[in-house]
XYZ file of C-alpha atoms in Angstrom:
744
model
C 206.028 64.996 80.667
C 208.354 66.977 82.841
C 209.471 69.178 79.937
C 205.792 69.906 79.017
C 204.992 70.850 82.595
C 207.988 73.093 82.691
C 206.855 74.757 79.542
C 203.401 75.296 81.066
C 204.832 76.790 84.238
C 207.000 79.189 82.217
C 203.997 80.324 80.250
C 201.900 80.827 83.257
C 204.692 82.905 84.824
C 204.873 84.938 81.635
C 201.142 85.427 81.667
C 201.053 86.505 85.272
C 203.755 89.119 84.718
C 202.007 90.554 81.686
C 198.643 90.690 83.635
C 200.434 92.612 86.463
C 201.784 94.916 83.819
C 198.439 95.489 82.431
C 196.899 96.188 85.862
C 199.608 98.707 86.548
C 198.908 100.539 83.209
C 195.166 100.483 83.905
C 195.738 102.193 87.265
C 197.738 104.928 85.498
C 195.409 105.414 82.616
C 192.643 107.983 83.063
C 191.001 108.457 79.595
C 187.678 110.127 78.912
C 184.733 108.175 77.945
C 182.757 109.157 74.962
C 180.760 106.127 73.807
C 179.536 102.591 74.625
C 180.564 99.855 72.269
C 182.372 96.578 72.027
C 185.672 98.239 71.174
C 187.812 100.276 73.519
C 187.689 104.091 72.867
C 190.632 105.690 71.051
C 192.180 106.748 74.388
C 192.581 103.124 75.369
C 195.077 102.298 72.581
C 198.632 101.877 73.588
C 202.032 101.079 71.855
C 203.750 98.042 73.011
C 207.125 96.661 72.098
C 205.971 92.988 72.714
C 203.740 90.921 70.542
C 200.210 91.816 70.390
C 197.328 89.313 69.709
C 197.144 90.646 66.123
C 200.868 89.925 65.734
C 200.494 86.529 67.121
C 197.924 85.437 64.537
C 199.817 87.111 61.693
C 203.111 85.656 62.688
C 202.051 81.963 62.818
C 201.290 80.124 59.608
C 198.823 77.650 61.358
C 196.310 80.459 61.882
C 196.277 82.159 58.435
C 192.740 81.206 57.773
C 191.388 82.599 61.023
C 193.629 85.610 60.544
C 191.930 86.274 57.174
C 188.515 85.963 58.938
C 189.426 88.492 61.529
C 190.864 90.963 58.883
C 187.749 90.608 56.764
C 185.620 91.375 59.823
C 187.586 94.504 60.391
C 188.734 93.494 63.877
C 192.519 93.200 63.487
C 192.991 96.807 64.747
C 191.018 95.800 67.966
C 193.475 92.961 68.594
C 196.291 95.455 68.157
C 194.992 97.663 70.979
C 195.269 97.501 74.758
C 192.772 95.216 76.350
C 192.020 92.003 78.317
C 191.271 89.649 75.510
C 191.019 85.891 75.369
C 191.217 84.475 71.778
C 190.243 80.973 71.015
C 192.032 80.515 67.792
C 191.023 77.702 65.418
C 193.813 76.137 63.378
C 193.801 76.148 59.529
C 192.539 72.514 59.568
C 189.775 73.455 61.787
C 188.656 76.323 59.539
C 188.878 74.291 56.409
C 186.621 71.594 57.836
C 184.086 74.298 58.911
C 184.244 75.783 55.439
C 183.614 72.390 53.822
C 180.669 71.651 56.121
C 179.200 75.089 55.012
C 179.796 74.285 51.305
C 182.415 77.027 50.918
C 185.753 76.581 49.376
C 187.641 79.526 50.954
C 187.233 82.370 53.408
C 186.745 84.591 50.220
C 183.305 83.062 49.950
C 182.295 84.127 53.528
C 180.496 87.513 53.861
C 181.776 90.350 56.091
C 178.822 89.577 58.358
C 179.765 85.927 58.651
C 183.284 86.759 59.320
C 182.300 89.186 61.973
C 180.161 86.493 63.620
C 182.844 83.936 63.607
C 185.494 86.330 64.912
C 183.275 87.609 67.780
C 182.414 84.049 68.659
C 186.020 83.232 69.360
C 186.881 86.441 71.216
C 186.340 87.378 74.957
C 186.925 91.055 75.524
C 186.342 91.230 79.287
C 188.965 88.878 80.845
C 192.098 86.964 80.339
C 191.152 83.144 80.757
C 193.898 80.639 81.402
C 192.880 76.925 81.191
C 192.915 76.957 84.970
C 190.395 79.787 85.008
C 188.260 77.926 82.440
C 188.345 74.730 84.464
C 187.192 76.582 87.635
C 184.707 79.053 86.152
C 181.087 78.284 86.833
C 179.216 77.656 83.721
C 181.493 79.003 80.972
C 182.462 82.421 79.600
C 180.706 85.083 77.495
C 182.193 85.861 73.942
C 181.831 89.170 72.190
C 178.516 88.207 70.796
C 177.131 87.980 74.332
C 176.821 84.256 73.904
C 177.962 81.431 76.245
C 181.119 79.507 75.525
C 180.665 76.320 77.541
C 183.872 74.982 79.136
C 184.339 71.515 80.404
C 187.378 69.471 81.647
C 188.263 66.428 79.612
C 191.268 64.484 78.300
C 192.797 64.527 74.779
C 193.978 61.508 72.662
C 197.282 61.400 74.561
C 195.576 61.380 78.003
C 196.481 65.023 78.704
C 193.959 67.102 80.816
C 192.485 69.628 78.522
C 189.448 71.983 78.265
C 186.520 71.212 75.794
C 184.564 74.226 74.481
C 180.970 74.023 73.350
C 181.234 70.235 73.157
C 183.033 70.737 69.851
C 186.587 71.774 70.269
C 189.516 71.315 72.596
C 192.243 73.693 73.585
C 195.494 72.264 72.283
C 197.684 71.022 75.255
C 201.128 71.827 73.955
C 200.358 75.471 72.895
C 197.615 76.432 75.475
C 198.037 79.516 77.600
C 200.064 81.490 75.110
C 200.109 84.997 76.534
C 200.454 88.229 74.461
C 200.749 91.791 75.546
C 197.009 92.361 75.473
C 195.659 88.959 76.606
C 195.985 85.284 75.938
C 195.613 82.945 72.947
C 194.138 79.613 73.387
C 194.590 77.477 70.190
C 191.746 75.126 69.502
C 191.209 72.334 67.016
C 187.658 73.154 65.946
C 185.496 76.172 64.980
C 183.053 77.330 67.692
C 179.430 77.964 66.851
C 176.639 79.416 68.823
C 173.211 78.367 67.725
C 171.029 81.176 66.146
C 167.948 79.021 66.818
C 165.487 79.984 69.456
C 164.966 77.856 72.541
C 161.812 76.374 71.053
C 163.610 75.369 67.995
C 166.477 73.616 70.060
C 163.832 71.756 72.003
C 162.249 70.672 68.727
C 165.535 69.193 67.444
C 165.832 67.009 70.643
C 164.057 63.597 69.932
C 164.002 62.853 73.643
C 161.720 65.816 74.277
C 159.224 65.025 71.609
C 156.129 65.049 73.809
C 156.997 68.371 75.604
C 157.741 69.954 72.352
C 154.357 68.854 70.863
C 152.678 70.237 73.959
C 154.495 73.556 73.582
C 153.544 73.714 69.881
C 149.805 72.854 70.486
C 149.398 75.374 73.444
C 150.952 78.089 71.384
C 153.814 78.528 73.919
C 156.450 77.461 71.348
C 155.364 80.484 69.168
C 155.545 82.780 72.256
C 159.093 81.556 72.916
C 160.211 82.720 69.515
C 160.428 86.328 70.717
C 163.905 87.849 70.717
C 164.048 91.637 70.526
C 161.758 94.536 70.932
C 162.310 96.299 67.671
C 160.208 99.312 68.930
C 162.586 100.090 71.729
C 164.839 103.127 71.094
C 167.833 103.760 73.406
C 166.937 106.965 75.284
C 169.064 109.964 76.111
C 171.185 110.410 78.060
C 173.033 107.301 76.980
C 175.436 107.982 79.798
C 174.518 109.655 83.005
C 177.018 110.597 85.724
C 176.075 110.418 89.286
C 177.548 110.063 92.785
C 176.394 107.332 95.245
C 177.871 106.643 98.640
C 181.684 106.586 98.485
C 181.733 106.104 94.723
C 182.208 109.595 93.039
C 181.056 110.179 89.460
C 179.861 106.840 88.434
C 178.321 106.237 85.054
C 175.049 104.698 84.314
C 174.197 103.670 80.771
C 170.745 103.502 79.307
C 170.170 99.990 77.776
C 171.113 99.882 74.156
C 168.735 97.000 73.319
C 165.707 95.250 74.844
C 165.840 91.511 74.322
C 163.321 88.864 75.353
C 164.420 85.599 76.867
C 163.266 82.180 78.101
C 164.449 79.484 80.390
C 162.521 76.215 80.006
C 162.608 73.096 82.216
C 161.949 70.080 80.113
C 161.122 66.402 81.124
C 162.308 63.794 78.628
C 159.849 61.326 77.252
C 161.517 58.398 79.096
C 160.857 59.943 82.521
C 157.230 60.673 81.647
C 156.766 57.075 80.917
C 158.878 55.832 83.917
C 156.863 57.947 86.390
C 153.553 57.028 84.975
C 152.440 60.449 83.602
C 151.793 58.800 80.279
C 151.512 55.088 79.217
C 152.055 55.489 75.407
C 155.530 55.790 73.945
C 155.617 59.100 72.100
C 158.376 58.074 69.616
C 155.950 57.720 66.785
C 153.484 60.316 65.454
C 150.519 58.168 66.357
C 151.943 57.357 69.704
C 152.630 60.963 70.307
C 149.075 62.082 69.706
C 147.788 59.500 72.267
C 150.521 60.384 74.592
C 149.488 64.161 74.512
C 145.975 63.368 75.452
C 147.405 61.374 78.461
C 149.605 64.371 79.352
C 146.328 66.529 79.248
C 144.714 64.170 81.675
C 147.671 64.459 84.001
C 147.583 68.171 83.797
C 143.856 68.268 84.385
C 144.253 66.109 87.562
C 146.638 68.756 88.878
C 144.957 72.038 87.781
C 141.399 71.057 88.473
C 142.310 70.948 92.074
C 144.346 74.241 91.979
C 141.817 76.109 89.845
C 138.470 74.436 90.544
C 136.535 77.301 89.157
C 137.795 76.425 85.637
C 137.457 72.597 85.787
C 134.067 72.421 84.154
C 135.281 74.451 81.072
C 137.788 71.847 80.071
C 136.305 68.458 80.677
C 138.162 66.526 77.989
C 140.994 66.907 75.515
C 140.042 69.354 72.819
C 142.751 70.666 70.430
C 140.703 73.786 69.767
C 141.005 74.992 73.365
C 144.648 74.211 74.157
C 145.792 77.768 73.504
C 143.414 79.132 76.146
C 145.526 80.213 79.115
C 143.090 78.427 81.505
C 143.373 75.138 79.714
C 145.049 72.562 82.093
C 147.624 71.552 79.499
C 148.567 75.193 78.817
C 148.905 75.863 82.498
C 150.974 72.587 82.940
C 153.486 73.641 80.158
C 153.501 77.356 81.138
C 154.598 76.575 84.656
C 157.727 74.962 83.176
C 158.937 78.170 81.556
C 160.444 81.366 82.960
C 160.136 84.383 80.668
C 163.751 85.370 81.184
C 167.120 84.127 79.931
C 169.883 83.297 82.488
C 173.377 84.416 81.494
C 174.677 80.935 82.265
C 173.270 77.636 83.567
C 175.153 78.192 86.834
C 173.316 81.548 87.326
C 169.938 80.091 88.121
C 170.888 81.437 91.462
C 173.147 84.243 92.256
C 176.542 84.118 90.546
C 179.145 82.401 92.673
C 176.810 82.447 95.665
C 177.890 86.101 96.221
C 177.118 87.331 99.699
C 175.567 83.969 100.906
C 176.805 82.185 103.813
C 176.386 78.787 102.099
C 177.118 76.746 105.264
C 173.871 78.118 106.791
C 171.654 79.153 103.941
C 170.893 77.806 100.331
C 171.143 80.361 97.618
C 167.490 80.852 96.563
C 165.633 82.653 93.942
C 161.902 83.187 93.257
C 160.887 83.715 89.523
C 157.584 84.295 87.987
C 156.604 81.712 85.400
C 154.628 81.965 82.167
C 151.682 80.641 84.088
C 150.194 83.997 85.175
C 150.488 84.906 88.841
C 152.678 81.934 89.925
C 156.240 81.770 91.104
C 158.889 79.034 90.845
C 161.274 78.563 93.674
C 164.875 77.766 92.514
C 167.296 76.666 95.138
C 170.886 75.627 95.074
C 171.524 72.942 97.625
C 174.553 73.910 99.869
C 173.473 73.323 103.494
C 174.017 69.463 104.043
C 170.853 67.873 105.262
C 171.891 64.351 104.620
C 172.051 63.627 108.226
C 168.208 64.083 108.392
C 167.420 62.186 105.258
C 167.962 64.502 102.326
C 168.969 62.844 99.146
C 169.751 66.066 97.211
C 173.139 66.425 95.572
C 175.272 69.269 96.963
C 175.840 72.357 94.683
C 172.939 71.230 92.361
C 169.916 73.272 91.593
C 166.331 72.161 92.544
C 162.914 73.496 91.741
C 160.176 73.986 94.448
C 162.329 72.418 97.174
C 161.502 72.989 100.817
C 163.618 70.864 102.996
C 163.969 72.802 106.225
C 163.527 70.027 108.697
C 165.206 70.647 112.033
C 165.912 67.382 113.861
C 166.540 69.077 117.155
C 163.122 70.815 117.153
C 161.273 68.171 115.248
C 159.700 70.606 112.926
C 160.000 71.517 109.132
C 159.337 70.087 105.788
C 160.981 67.353 103.751
C 160.112 68.214 100.162
C 163.251 67.492 98.003
C 162.043 69.289 94.889
C 162.935 68.540 91.262
C 166.648 68.460 90.264
C 167.776 70.508 87.323
C 170.414 69.089 85.022
C 172.456 71.842 83.324
C 173.620 69.640 80.366
C 171.671 67.732 77.849
C 172.820 65.357 75.076
C 176.391 65.361 74.151
C 175.544 66.123 70.550
C 173.002 68.766 71.169
C 173.186 72.367 72.558
C 170.688 73.855 74.918
C 171.957 77.422 74.581
C 169.719 79.177 72.163
C 169.530 82.846 70.767
C 167.017 83.798 73.323
C 167.674 81.373 76.248
C 168.291 77.927 77.706
C 166.475 74.731 78.195
C 167.425 72.078 80.902
C 166.460 68.619 81.669
C 164.659 68.141 84.958
C 164.011 64.688 86.588
C 160.345 65.162 87.285
C 157.519 67.472 86.362
C 157.134 70.810 88.146
C 153.431 71.692 89.060
C 151.639 74.410 90.833
C 149.584 72.082 92.814
C 148.262 72.210 96.358
C 151.604 71.251 97.930
C 153.475 73.928 96.032
C 150.830 76.501 96.819
C 150.232 75.710 100.361
C 153.634 74.449 101.668
C 156.517 75.453 99.293
C 155.091 78.972 98.811
C 154.026 79.311 102.287
C 157.344 80.943 103.169
C 159.163 84.131 103.341
C 159.733 85.079 99.700
C 162.944 87.140 99.369
C 163.645 88.645 96.014
C 166.661 90.692 95.001
C 165.565 93.728 93.031
C 167.783 92.766 90.219
C 166.053 89.392 90.078
C 162.647 90.860 90.255
C 162.731 92.246 86.733
C 163.147 89.657 83.947
C 164.754 92.215 81.632
C 167.767 92.702 83.801
C 168.767 89.067 83.612
C 167.843 88.526 79.924
C 169.818 91.605 78.847
C 172.880 90.484 80.885
C 172.684 93.418 83.326
C 172.387 91.517 86.548
C 175.643 90.473 88.276
C 177.657 91.796 85.316
C 181.416 92.654 85.737
C 183.940 91.616 88.144
C 182.626 92.136 91.728
C 186.018 91.751 93.189
C 187.460 94.824 91.620
C 186.822 98.048 93.566
C 187.443 101.004 91.457
C 185.827 104.359 92.237
C 186.082 106.431 89.168
C 183.707 106.592 86.261
C 186.285 105.562 83.616
C 187.126 102.289 85.066
C 183.636 101.711 86.127
C 182.538 101.712 82.529
C 185.139 99.145 81.432
C 183.799 95.649 80.897
C 186.159 93.912 83.373
C 184.909 96.007 86.101
C 181.057 96.171 85.355
C 178.331 98.382 83.982
C 175.675 100.326 85.769
C 172.359 100.985 84.063
C 169.523 103.430 84.410
C 166.139 102.315 83.181
C 163.607 104.504 81.258
C 159.892 104.304 81.844
C 158.595 101.100 80.421
C 161.626 99.074 80.030
C 161.246 96.947 83.035
C 158.136 94.721 83.474
C 155.812 96.260 86.047
C 157.858 99.504 86.559
C 156.602 103.019 86.170
C 159.151 105.824 86.271
C 157.354 109.149 86.518
C 160.359 111.092 87.672
C 164.029 110.673 88.755
C 166.590 108.068 87.667
C 166.031 104.319 88.500
C 169.630 102.866 88.578
C 171.204 99.506 88.779
C 174.589 99.363 90.353
C 176.466 96.312 89.420
C 177.814 94.064 92.185
C 180.853 94.647 94.445
C 181.635 92.127 97.172
C 182.195 94.772 99.775
C 178.766 96.431 99.311
C 176.264 96.430 102.141
C 173.980 94.833 99.605
C 172.217 91.438 99.052
C 173.923 89.712 96.306
C 176.409 92.585 96.139
C 174.277 94.723 93.811
C 171.516 97.263 94.366
C 168.947 99.598 92.845
C 169.082 103.299 93.722
C 166.542 106.093 92.860
C 167.880 109.625 92.568
C 166.474 112.976 91.662
C 162.935 114.131 91.984
C 162.011 110.489 91.946
C 158.485 108.914 91.675
C 158.912 105.114 90.874
C 156.490 102.214 91.173
C 157.356 98.546 90.745
C 155.295 95.283 90.829
C 155.511 92.879 93.632
C 155.780 89.110 93.224
C 152.375 87.498 93.157
C 151.124 85.703 96.259
C 149.820 82.063 96.202
C 146.865 82.263 98.556
C 144.631 84.975 100.070
C 145.744 86.276 103.455
C 147.606 88.859 105.378
C 151.213 89.545 104.334
C 154.043 91.824 105.390
C 155.834 93.602 102.587
C 159.316 94.425 103.622
C 162.171 96.361 102.001
C 165.775 95.495 102.664
C 168.160 98.394 102.328
C 171.278 99.985 103.685
C 170.951 103.300 105.703
C 173.624 105.918 104.894
C 174.296 109.575 105.072
C 173.660 109.857 101.361
C 170.054 108.682 101.575
C 166.913 110.748 101.653
C 163.375 110.688 103.067
C 160.954 108.634 101.020
C 157.144 108.040 101.156
C 155.959 104.538 100.192
C 152.599 103.579 98.808
C 150.842 100.301 98.221
C 147.918 99.089 96.019
C 146.670 97.062 93.138
C 147.138 99.680 90.440
C 150.464 100.386 88.693
C 150.663 103.816 90.509
C 149.049 103.384 93.881
C 147.957 106.485 95.918
C 147.507 104.880 99.317
C 150.491 105.989 101.579
C 151.869 103.438 104.098
C 152.774 104.921 107.290
C 155.055 107.960 107.684
C 157.846 108.809 105.423
C 161.007 106.557 105.946
C 164.173 108.405 106.821
C 166.860 106.260 105.144
C 169.538 108.108 107.077
C 168.571 106.588 110.360
C 170.694 103.497 111.265
C 169.652 100.658 113.630
C 171.976 101.842 116.479
C 170.257 105.285 116.478
C 168.411 106.225 119.606
C 165.225 106.189 117.603
C 165.767 102.420 117.048
C 167.717 99.996 119.104
C 170.344 102.489 120.376
C 172.982 100.847 122.440
C 170.995 97.678 122.507
C 171.880 97.136 118.912
C 175.167 95.512 119.973
C 173.872 92.360 121.781
C 175.918 91.326 124.827
C 175.712 88.249 127.040
C 177.939 87.496 129.979
C 178.664 83.882 130.775
C 180.956 81.576 132.615
C 183.373 79.760 130.240
C 184.554 76.159 130.564
C 187.716 77.520 132.286
C 185.445 79.147 134.936
C 186.409 82.642 133.874
C 183.696 85.280 133.105
C 183.495 86.265 129.372
C 181.167 88.327 127.346
C 179.757 87.409 123.980
C 179.552 90.677 122.057
C 177.601 90.996 118.864
C 174.727 89.145 117.194
C 176.786 86.437 115.803
C 178.625 85.785 118.994
C 175.449 85.513 120.920
C 173.859 83.303 118.202
C 176.882 80.914 118.398
C 176.007 80.315 122.037
C 172.311 80.075 121.267
C 172.732 77.503 118.506
C 176.347 76.158 118.658
C 177.991 75.079 115.497
C 180.497 72.944 117.358
C 179.351 69.421 117.790
C 178.617 68.362 121.373
C 177.915 71.887 122.810
C 174.591 72.496 124.486
C 172.377 75.189 123.189
C 172.074 78.260 125.527
C 168.397 78.903 126.168
C 169.073 82.415 127.627
C 170.864 83.385 124.377
C 167.866 81.992 122.352
C 165.548 84.125 124.534
C 167.823 87.187 124.001
C 167.619 86.736 120.225
C 163.874 86.131 120.375
C 163.313 89.283 122.410
C 165.555 91.217 120.006
C 163.420 90.217 117.156
C 160.174 91.075 119.054
C 161.338 94.533 119.881
C 162.372 95.309 116.371
C 159.182 93.793 114.972
C 157.075 96.046 117.160
C 158.938 99.042 115.718
C 158.250 97.808 112.169
C 161.898 96.589 111.525
C 163.924 93.347 111.298
C 167.685 92.917 111.382
C 169.392 92.219 108.135
C 169.673 88.592 107.209
C 172.174 86.567 109.274
C 172.647 84.310 106.244
C 173.778 87.064 104.071
C 176.817 89.257 104.461
C 179.565 91.335 102.618
C 183.251 91.702 102.545
C 186.190 90.354 100.609
C 188.020 87.247 101.097
C 186.642 83.917 102.172
C 183.130 83.323 103.408
C 184.276 83.062 107.056
C 185.870 86.483 106.761
C 182.663 88.200 105.693
C 180.326 90.165 108.038
C 176.743 88.965 108.682
C 174.193 91.604 107.827
C 172.685 91.005 111.246
C 175.837 92.429 112.890
C 175.750 95.549 110.665
C 173.822 98.616 111.893
C 173.138 99.883 108.379
C 171.680 96.646 106.750
C 168.277 95.850 107.828
C 164.566 95.511 106.719
C 161.691 97.831 107.256
C 158.044 96.663 107.118
C 156.477 98.822 104.477
C 152.985 97.562 105.101
C 150.951 94.735 106.523
C 148.142 94.167 104.064
C 145.617 91.656 102.741
C 146.503 90.177 99.373
C 144.832 87.926 96.974
C 146.112 85.451 94.376
C 145.488 86.144 90.687
C 146.153 89.868 91.229
C 149.279 92.183 91.047
C 150.227 94.575 93.692
C 152.575 97.593 93.463
C 154.830 99.602 95.666
C 155.367 103.171 94.817
C 158.280 105.389 96.125
C 158.212 109.231 96.161
C 160.755 111.680 97.345
C 159.277 113.255 100.583
C 161.620 116.116 101.212
C 163.038 119.210 99.612
C 166.009 119.323 101.962
C 169.228 118.552 100.171
C 171.031 115.822 102.228
C 173.860 113.728 100.767
C 172.918 112.607 97.387
C 169.139 112.462 98.162
C 168.851 108.892 97.012
C 166.537 106.055 97.917
C 168.138 102.607 98.097
C 166.195 99.436 97.192
C 168.129 96.214 97.823
C 165.516 93.442 97.968
C 161.928 92.799 98.780
C 160.319 90.312 101.098
C 156.665 89.147 100.902
C 155.916 87.261 104.034
C 152.656 85.447 105.024
C 151.204 85.851 108.515
C 151.849 82.098 109.035
C 155.538 83.036 109.187
C 155.824 86.495 110.589
C 153.040 85.911 113.105
C 154.771 83.277 115.070
C 156.812 85.060 117.780
C 157.811 82.206 120.042
C 158.629 78.486 119.991
C 160.225 76.225 117.314
C 158.229 77.718 114.419
C 159.385 81.309 115.071
C 160.585 83.000 111.901
C 164.407 82.289 111.383
C 166.943 85.015 111.092
C 168.317 83.846 107.786
């Protein structure tokens, strides 16, 4: 055992030395970009004296079958080039078993297309993954086909700790982490496959979901979930567009090459439906399933007759002929379980790695529109431990429609635990389909009165990159390595750093681009941006986007979170219920002005509070966070300071009267650990502006339009859009007391 560990340590040291060498070469290399593809441009090719990945495969007799597959796919030259590759190399025995299962006698009987699929399934071109990385990564890694390779810790037959991939192959313990000049090889004992079936097909294959699949089929939702690619979409010119934003000179934004459709489905197993009494008939037989479907219709009717009473009389009883009607209770029931977007990985139901979230104080939360028109589903990752006040939720797990904000010190708040999401399904089944994922949940989700009036009666904060399904489905949101801070266009294009995109008119749902460039900048951990990423609009811009729908009629504030900078411009905002509204909201917004400007808080931005410390010395708490710590001490046993609470309350009132709010105290930026990051509330550039206070109704879409409002050239003349907040009056209208809107 000692010798095996020593071998592993030597391999890891060898790997680290080669990675450092690659990083050094990357820093010196300044090639010119000419195209966007999976393969590095010619300028990225280097000559090495050491063993490349191609040599590794050719020089070892146990990989001759996989080598033949790579050669037939025409990808051996790629593995001879500079890069950051991870190759999961199946042994000859593994390939022979695969061929036998497919009814083939040799690699010669595989087509070039089949070999290309197999090769790309086993290659990662964006990063070198050791087994340690695979064990700690959240959710898995993406291969060169843009599909997930699931990674889980397990033990092999000899009791060694190993990594299992896609529930079907393990990385061989003795030969794992074998580094080469352009990456790392992870030998595996099976051939990896990604399902080419749609999400609906995968659900159909799962016998534990027989009733939910039947409901999907009868309502027509299964057919809608077959969509995969918009074949009418043509990549527009310019395919690459250079621009400058902030301190990042000559970045490159790409126009999307494809437009894919995706889905994320939350499915309840038959056993749970029976256990919780939503049905009483076992759906394991055909006859039982038909009866159970009628019972599920009745369950749905009890829910949605209350939520949509105007339609109750139209669907008095189960009628197969009406199930595809979007107002049918069963259709509504099932549609609310489905998001019309694909997550990159199960762990990305909320922002990847909780980037920019102070998880000790705030749960990472997303709001997504469902396939039930005009409804939102709240997805929350539980990180703030509320077990002391009765929460039974499991830390670091995702929940749907959760609102557990009970404050024991104030005696206010809600205790709605929500529905837990289980990322994995059966050990012999995959839930990662061609166009999305499905997950188990431990109860039904429903747009009932409690969801509408309590869960959704909250500040709805939506990152711009999460607002549009296409950005997630096509792998744009949170792409790249947010910890790498390179400022030149060449490296910014490289996969390990991250891609920026510009979106043509009609690509994003609910977006109209009549002028200028609508650009997504991939995340960096140091950016003054929620979740590290941002949208910017440059040029002679005129862009409109659709807001999240509201649950009930009432008065709402629509806020925009952004970072003021010298590069920004002056923009006029409009609001209305048409895709290109013409009703201006207030005066043009000068995005150059920061919160410590005399036009805003001035010197009052930097909150100060003088107090007598325990050692009887006079001290001053300087800054929002310092004052907040006195107001609401994190240290157990310390008494809250009412004067500091009043100071924070007054600060919010003053800003609110001016039409602004500080940036979220629960969010921040900076490299390093969470404790070393800076809260947005302490930064003079990161804040929220109230675009409008308006009456809104459920069942309607509303839009915000932004137009350039000056011809004066200043900086880059760009408008920055970070996140949107839609806030009901029940939240923003309370200015004092325990129910005052929090600063998170």
